[in-house]
mmCIF file of C-alpha atoms in Angstrom:
data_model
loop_
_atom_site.group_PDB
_atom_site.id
_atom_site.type_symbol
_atom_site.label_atom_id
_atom_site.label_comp_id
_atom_site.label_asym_id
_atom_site.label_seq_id
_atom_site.Cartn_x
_atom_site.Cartn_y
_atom_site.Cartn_z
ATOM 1 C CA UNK P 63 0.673 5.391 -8.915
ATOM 2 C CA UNK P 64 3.155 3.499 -6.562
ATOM 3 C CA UNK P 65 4.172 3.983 -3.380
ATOM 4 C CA UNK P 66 6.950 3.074 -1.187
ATOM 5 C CA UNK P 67 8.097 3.579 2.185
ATOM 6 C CA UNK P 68 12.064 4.960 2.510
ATOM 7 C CA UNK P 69 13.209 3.722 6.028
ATOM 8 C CA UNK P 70 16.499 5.887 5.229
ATOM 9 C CA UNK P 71 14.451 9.273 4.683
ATOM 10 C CA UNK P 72 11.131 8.314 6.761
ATOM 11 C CA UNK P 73 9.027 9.133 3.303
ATOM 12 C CA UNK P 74 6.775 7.831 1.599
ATOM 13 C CA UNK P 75 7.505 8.243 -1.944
ATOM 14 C CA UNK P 76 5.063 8.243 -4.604
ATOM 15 C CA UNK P 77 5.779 7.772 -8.392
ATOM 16 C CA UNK P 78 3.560 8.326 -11.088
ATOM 17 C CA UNK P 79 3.875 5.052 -13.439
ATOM 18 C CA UNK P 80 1.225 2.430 -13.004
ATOM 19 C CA UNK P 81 3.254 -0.587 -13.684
ATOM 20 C CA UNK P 82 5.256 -2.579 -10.977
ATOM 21 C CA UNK P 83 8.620 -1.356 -10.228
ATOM 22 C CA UNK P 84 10.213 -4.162 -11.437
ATOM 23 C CA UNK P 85 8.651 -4.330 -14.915
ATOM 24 C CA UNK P 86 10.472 -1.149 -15.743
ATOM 25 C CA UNK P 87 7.718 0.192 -17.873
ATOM 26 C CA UNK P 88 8.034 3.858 -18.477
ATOM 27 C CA UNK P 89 5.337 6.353 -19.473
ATOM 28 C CA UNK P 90 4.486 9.938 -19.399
ATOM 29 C CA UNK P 91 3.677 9.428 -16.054
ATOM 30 C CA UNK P 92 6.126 7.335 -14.855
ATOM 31 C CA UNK P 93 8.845 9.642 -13.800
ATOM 32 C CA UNK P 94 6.686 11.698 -12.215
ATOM 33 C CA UNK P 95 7.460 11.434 -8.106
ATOM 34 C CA UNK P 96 6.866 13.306 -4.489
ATOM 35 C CA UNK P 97 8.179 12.322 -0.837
ATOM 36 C CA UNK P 98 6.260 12.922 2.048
ATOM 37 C CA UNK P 99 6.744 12.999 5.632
ATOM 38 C CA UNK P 100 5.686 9.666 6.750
ATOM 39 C CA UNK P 101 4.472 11.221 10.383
ATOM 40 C CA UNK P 102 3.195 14.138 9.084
ATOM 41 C CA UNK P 103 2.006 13.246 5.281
ATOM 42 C CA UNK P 104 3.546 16.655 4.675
ATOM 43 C CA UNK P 105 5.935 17.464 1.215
ATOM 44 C CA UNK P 106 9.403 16.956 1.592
ATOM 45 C CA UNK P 107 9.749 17.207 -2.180
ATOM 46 C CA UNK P 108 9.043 16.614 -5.486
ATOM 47 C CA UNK P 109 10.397 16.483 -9.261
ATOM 48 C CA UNK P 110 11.009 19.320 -10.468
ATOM 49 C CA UNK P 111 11.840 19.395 -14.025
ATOM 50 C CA UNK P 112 9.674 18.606 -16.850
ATOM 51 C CA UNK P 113 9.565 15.329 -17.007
ATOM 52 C CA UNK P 114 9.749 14.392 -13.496
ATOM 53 C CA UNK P 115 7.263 17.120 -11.578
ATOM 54 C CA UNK P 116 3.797 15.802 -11.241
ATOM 55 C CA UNK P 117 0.992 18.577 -11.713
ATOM 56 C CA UNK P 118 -0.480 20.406 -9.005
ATOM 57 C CA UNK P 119 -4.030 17.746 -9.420
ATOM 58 C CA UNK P 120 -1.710 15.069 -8.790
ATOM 59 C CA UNK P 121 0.429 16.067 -5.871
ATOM 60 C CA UNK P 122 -3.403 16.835 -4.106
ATOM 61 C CA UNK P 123 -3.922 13.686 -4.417
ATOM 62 C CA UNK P 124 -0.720 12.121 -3.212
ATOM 63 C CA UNK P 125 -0.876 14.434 -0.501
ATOM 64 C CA UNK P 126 -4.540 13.189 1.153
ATOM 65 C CA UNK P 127 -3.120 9.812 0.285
ATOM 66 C CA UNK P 128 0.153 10.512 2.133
ATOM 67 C CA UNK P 129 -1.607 12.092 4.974
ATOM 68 C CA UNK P 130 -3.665 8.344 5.219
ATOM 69 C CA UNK P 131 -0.422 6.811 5.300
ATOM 70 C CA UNK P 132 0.977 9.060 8.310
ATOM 71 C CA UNK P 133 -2.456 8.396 10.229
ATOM 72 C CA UNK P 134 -2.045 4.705 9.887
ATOM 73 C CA UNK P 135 1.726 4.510 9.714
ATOM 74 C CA UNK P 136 3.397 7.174 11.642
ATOM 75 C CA UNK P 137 4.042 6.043 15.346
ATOM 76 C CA UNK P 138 4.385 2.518 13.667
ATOM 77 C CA UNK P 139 7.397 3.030 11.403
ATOM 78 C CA UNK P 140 9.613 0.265 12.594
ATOM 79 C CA UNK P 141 6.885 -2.381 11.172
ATOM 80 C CA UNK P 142 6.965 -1.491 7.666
ATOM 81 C CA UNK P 143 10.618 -1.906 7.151
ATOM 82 C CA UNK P 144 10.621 -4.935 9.311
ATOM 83 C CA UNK P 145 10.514 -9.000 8.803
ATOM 84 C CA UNK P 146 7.836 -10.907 10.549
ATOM 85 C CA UNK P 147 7.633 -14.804 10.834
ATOM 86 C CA UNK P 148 3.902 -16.931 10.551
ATOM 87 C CA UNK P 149 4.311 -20.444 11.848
ATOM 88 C CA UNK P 150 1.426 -22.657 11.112
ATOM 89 C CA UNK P 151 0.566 -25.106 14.105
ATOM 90 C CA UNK P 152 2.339 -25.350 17.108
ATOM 91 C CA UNK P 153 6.147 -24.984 17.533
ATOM 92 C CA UNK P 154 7.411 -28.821 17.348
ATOM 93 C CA UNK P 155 9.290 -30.482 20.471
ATOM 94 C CA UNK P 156 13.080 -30.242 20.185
ATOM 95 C CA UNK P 157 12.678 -27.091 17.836
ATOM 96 C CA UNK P 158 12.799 -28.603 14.799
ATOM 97 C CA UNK P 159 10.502 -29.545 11.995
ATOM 98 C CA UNK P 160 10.241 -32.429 10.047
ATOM 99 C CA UNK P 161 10.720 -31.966 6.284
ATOM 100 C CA UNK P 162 7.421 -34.265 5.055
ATOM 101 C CA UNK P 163 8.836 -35.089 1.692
ATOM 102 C CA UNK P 164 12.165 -36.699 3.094
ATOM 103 C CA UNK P 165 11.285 -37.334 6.574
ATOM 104 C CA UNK P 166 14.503 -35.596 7.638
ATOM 105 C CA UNK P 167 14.905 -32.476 10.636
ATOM 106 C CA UNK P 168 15.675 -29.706 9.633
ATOM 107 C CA UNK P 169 17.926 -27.279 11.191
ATOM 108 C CA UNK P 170 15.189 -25.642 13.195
ATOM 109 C CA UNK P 171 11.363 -24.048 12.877
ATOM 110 C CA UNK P 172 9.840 -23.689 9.651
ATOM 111 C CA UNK P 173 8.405 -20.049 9.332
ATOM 112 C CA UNK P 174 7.171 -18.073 6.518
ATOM 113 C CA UNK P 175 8.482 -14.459 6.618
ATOM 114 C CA UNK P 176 6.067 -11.776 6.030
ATOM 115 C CA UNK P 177 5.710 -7.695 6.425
ATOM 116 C CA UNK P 178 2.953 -5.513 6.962
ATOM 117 C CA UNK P 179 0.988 -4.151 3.538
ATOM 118 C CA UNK P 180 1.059 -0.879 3.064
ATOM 119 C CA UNK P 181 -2.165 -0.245 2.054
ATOM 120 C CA UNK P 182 -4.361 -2.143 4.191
ATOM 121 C CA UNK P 183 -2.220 -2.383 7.508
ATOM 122 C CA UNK P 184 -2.483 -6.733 6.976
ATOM 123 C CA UNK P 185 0.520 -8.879 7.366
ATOM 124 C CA UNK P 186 1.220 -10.603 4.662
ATOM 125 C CA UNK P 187 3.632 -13.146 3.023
ATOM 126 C CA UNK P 188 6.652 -11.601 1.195
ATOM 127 C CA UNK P 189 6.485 -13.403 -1.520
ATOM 128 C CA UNK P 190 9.684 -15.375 -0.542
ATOM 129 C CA UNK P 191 7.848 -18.787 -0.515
ATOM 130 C CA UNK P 192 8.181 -21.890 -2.185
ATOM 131 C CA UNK P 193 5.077 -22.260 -3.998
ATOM 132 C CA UNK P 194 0.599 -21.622 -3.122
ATOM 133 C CA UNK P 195 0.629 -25.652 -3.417
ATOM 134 C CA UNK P 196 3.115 -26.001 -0.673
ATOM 135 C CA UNK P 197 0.952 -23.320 1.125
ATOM 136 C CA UNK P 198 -2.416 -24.285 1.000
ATOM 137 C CA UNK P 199 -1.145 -27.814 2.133
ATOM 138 C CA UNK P 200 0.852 -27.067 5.083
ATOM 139 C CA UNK P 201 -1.778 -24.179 6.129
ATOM 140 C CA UNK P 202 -5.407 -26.339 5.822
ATOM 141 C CA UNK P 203 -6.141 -27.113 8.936
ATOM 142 C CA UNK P 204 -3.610 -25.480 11.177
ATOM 143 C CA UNK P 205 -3.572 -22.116 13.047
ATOM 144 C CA UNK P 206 -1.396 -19.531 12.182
ATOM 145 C CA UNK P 207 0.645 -17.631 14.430
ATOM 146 C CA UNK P 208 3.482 -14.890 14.433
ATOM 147 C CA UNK P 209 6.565 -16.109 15.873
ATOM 148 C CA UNK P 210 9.837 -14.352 16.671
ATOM 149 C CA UNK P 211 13.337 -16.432 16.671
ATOM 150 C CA UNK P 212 16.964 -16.452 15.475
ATOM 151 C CA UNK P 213 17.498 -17.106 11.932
ATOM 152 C CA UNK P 214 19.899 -19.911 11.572
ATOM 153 C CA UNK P 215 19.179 -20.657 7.888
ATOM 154 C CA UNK P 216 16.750 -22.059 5.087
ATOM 155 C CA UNK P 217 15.556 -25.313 4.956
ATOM 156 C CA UNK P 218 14.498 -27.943 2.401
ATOM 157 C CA UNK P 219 11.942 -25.667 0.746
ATOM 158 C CA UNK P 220 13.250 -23.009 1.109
ATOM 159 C CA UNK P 221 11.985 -20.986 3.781
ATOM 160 C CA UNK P 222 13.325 -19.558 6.830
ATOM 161 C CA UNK P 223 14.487 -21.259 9.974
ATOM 162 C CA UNK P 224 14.330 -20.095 13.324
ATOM 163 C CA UNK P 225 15.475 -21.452 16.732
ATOM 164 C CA UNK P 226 14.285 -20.219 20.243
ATOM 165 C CA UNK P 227 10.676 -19.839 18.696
ATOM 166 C CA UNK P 228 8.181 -17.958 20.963
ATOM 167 C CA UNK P 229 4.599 -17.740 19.405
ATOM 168 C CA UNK P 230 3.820 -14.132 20.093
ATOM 169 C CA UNK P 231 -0.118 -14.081 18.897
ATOM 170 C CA UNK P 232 -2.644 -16.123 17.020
ATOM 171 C CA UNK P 233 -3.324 -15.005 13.587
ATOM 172 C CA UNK P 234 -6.746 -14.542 11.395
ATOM 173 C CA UNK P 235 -6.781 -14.525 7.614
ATOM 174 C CA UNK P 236 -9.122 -11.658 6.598
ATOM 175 C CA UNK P 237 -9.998 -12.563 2.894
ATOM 176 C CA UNK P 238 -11.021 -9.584 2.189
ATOM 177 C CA UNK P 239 -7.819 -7.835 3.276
ATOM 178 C CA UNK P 240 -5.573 -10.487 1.620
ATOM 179 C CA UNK P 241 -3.606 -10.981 4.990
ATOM 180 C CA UNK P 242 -3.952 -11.907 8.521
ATOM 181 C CA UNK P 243 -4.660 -10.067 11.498
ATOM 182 C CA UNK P 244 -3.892 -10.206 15.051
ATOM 183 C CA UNK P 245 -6.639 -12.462 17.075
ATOM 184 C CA UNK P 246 -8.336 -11.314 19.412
ATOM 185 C CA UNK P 247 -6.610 -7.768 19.339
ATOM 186 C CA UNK P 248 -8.193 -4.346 19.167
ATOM 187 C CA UNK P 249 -5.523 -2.100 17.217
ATOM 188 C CA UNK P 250 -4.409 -0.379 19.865
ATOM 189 C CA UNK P 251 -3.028 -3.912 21.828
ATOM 190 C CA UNK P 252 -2.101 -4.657 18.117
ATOM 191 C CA UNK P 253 0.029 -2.220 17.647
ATOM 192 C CA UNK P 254 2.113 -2.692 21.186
ATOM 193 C CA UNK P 255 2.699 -6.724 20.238
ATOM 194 C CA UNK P 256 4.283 -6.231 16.878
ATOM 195 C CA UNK P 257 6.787 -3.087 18.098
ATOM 196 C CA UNK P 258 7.668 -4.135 21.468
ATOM 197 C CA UNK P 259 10.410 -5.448 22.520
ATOM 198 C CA UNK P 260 9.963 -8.699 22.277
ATOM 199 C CA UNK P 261 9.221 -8.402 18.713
ATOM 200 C CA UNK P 262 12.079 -5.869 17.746
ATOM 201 C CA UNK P 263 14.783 -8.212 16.601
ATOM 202 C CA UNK P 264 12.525 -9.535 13.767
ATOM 203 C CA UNK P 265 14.743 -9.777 10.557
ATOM 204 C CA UNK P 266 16.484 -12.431 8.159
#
């Protein structure tokens, strides 16, 4: 089973293959798929033909599944389909970091950009990052924190640059979750820092 959220339609759409979308491996169950109201985890539809409708057993379970979703997800829409930024350490002076390999500035903050998972309502990276070497270096012994800014670019390594950096929270990494949290925050106070307004122009 996969599952995506459709910012377009406000669904979440489930599809019956196991593999990841981008491996483009097809089964019996693959084309299989159902939408659901992502406020509501109600059906907005499903496959209908042979091939594509999944059996009454299966859209059950998407359905308690979708209805999850909607508990977790619903008045939060805006974050799944948004970009976040984690800066490690404190913003530098003059708003721009120092590339450690050539000792030249770049162009402004080095970020990584993230987005909320799905599943377990973490933050985590998206996978647009140069490398877990690079990661586990620059991230050893500093603090995390989510950042908003103005993308003006990528820099040496490849990741996002932002100017007018505000640190917005502190960040834990929950290992068991795969992702970081808000510190310090219930999820209530959680929920209000990442879709304020200050937060709201979060994209690259």
């Amino acid at each position: 089973m996969r599952v995506a959220y459709q910012p377009h339609r406000q669904t979440f759409r489930f599809d019956g293959g196991n593999a990841p979308a981008d491996d483009r491996v097809f089964d019996a169950q693959s084309l299989r798929w159902a939408e659901f109201n992502a406020v509501t985890g109600d059906l907005v539809q499903a496959g209908t033909d042979w091939s594509c409708k999944p059996s009454n057993e299966q859209l059950d379970a998407w359905q308690a599944v979708a209805r999850t979703y909607a508990q977790m997800w619903g008045q939060r829409l805006d974050d799944l389909h948004s970009t976040f930024y984690i800066r490690y350490g404190n913003v530098p002076k003059g708003g721009r970091s120092t590339n450690y390999a050539t000792g030249r500035k770049e162009q402004g903050v080095s970020v990584y950009a993230a987005t909320y998972d799905l599943n377990t309502g973490a933050i985590v990276f998206d996978g647009r990052l140069s490398g877990a070497g690079t990661l586990a270096f620059v991230s050893s012994d500093r603090t995390p924190h989510l950042v908003t800014g103005h993308y003006v670019g990528d820099g040496s390594d490849g990741e996002p640059l932002l100017r007018q950096v505000q640190v917005v929270a502190e960040l834990s990494y929950d290992a068991s979750l795969e992702g970081f949290l808000i510190h310090g925050n219930d999820e209530e106070k959680e929920r209000t820092t990442i879709t304020g307004e200050s937060c709201s122009s979060l994209y690259l």
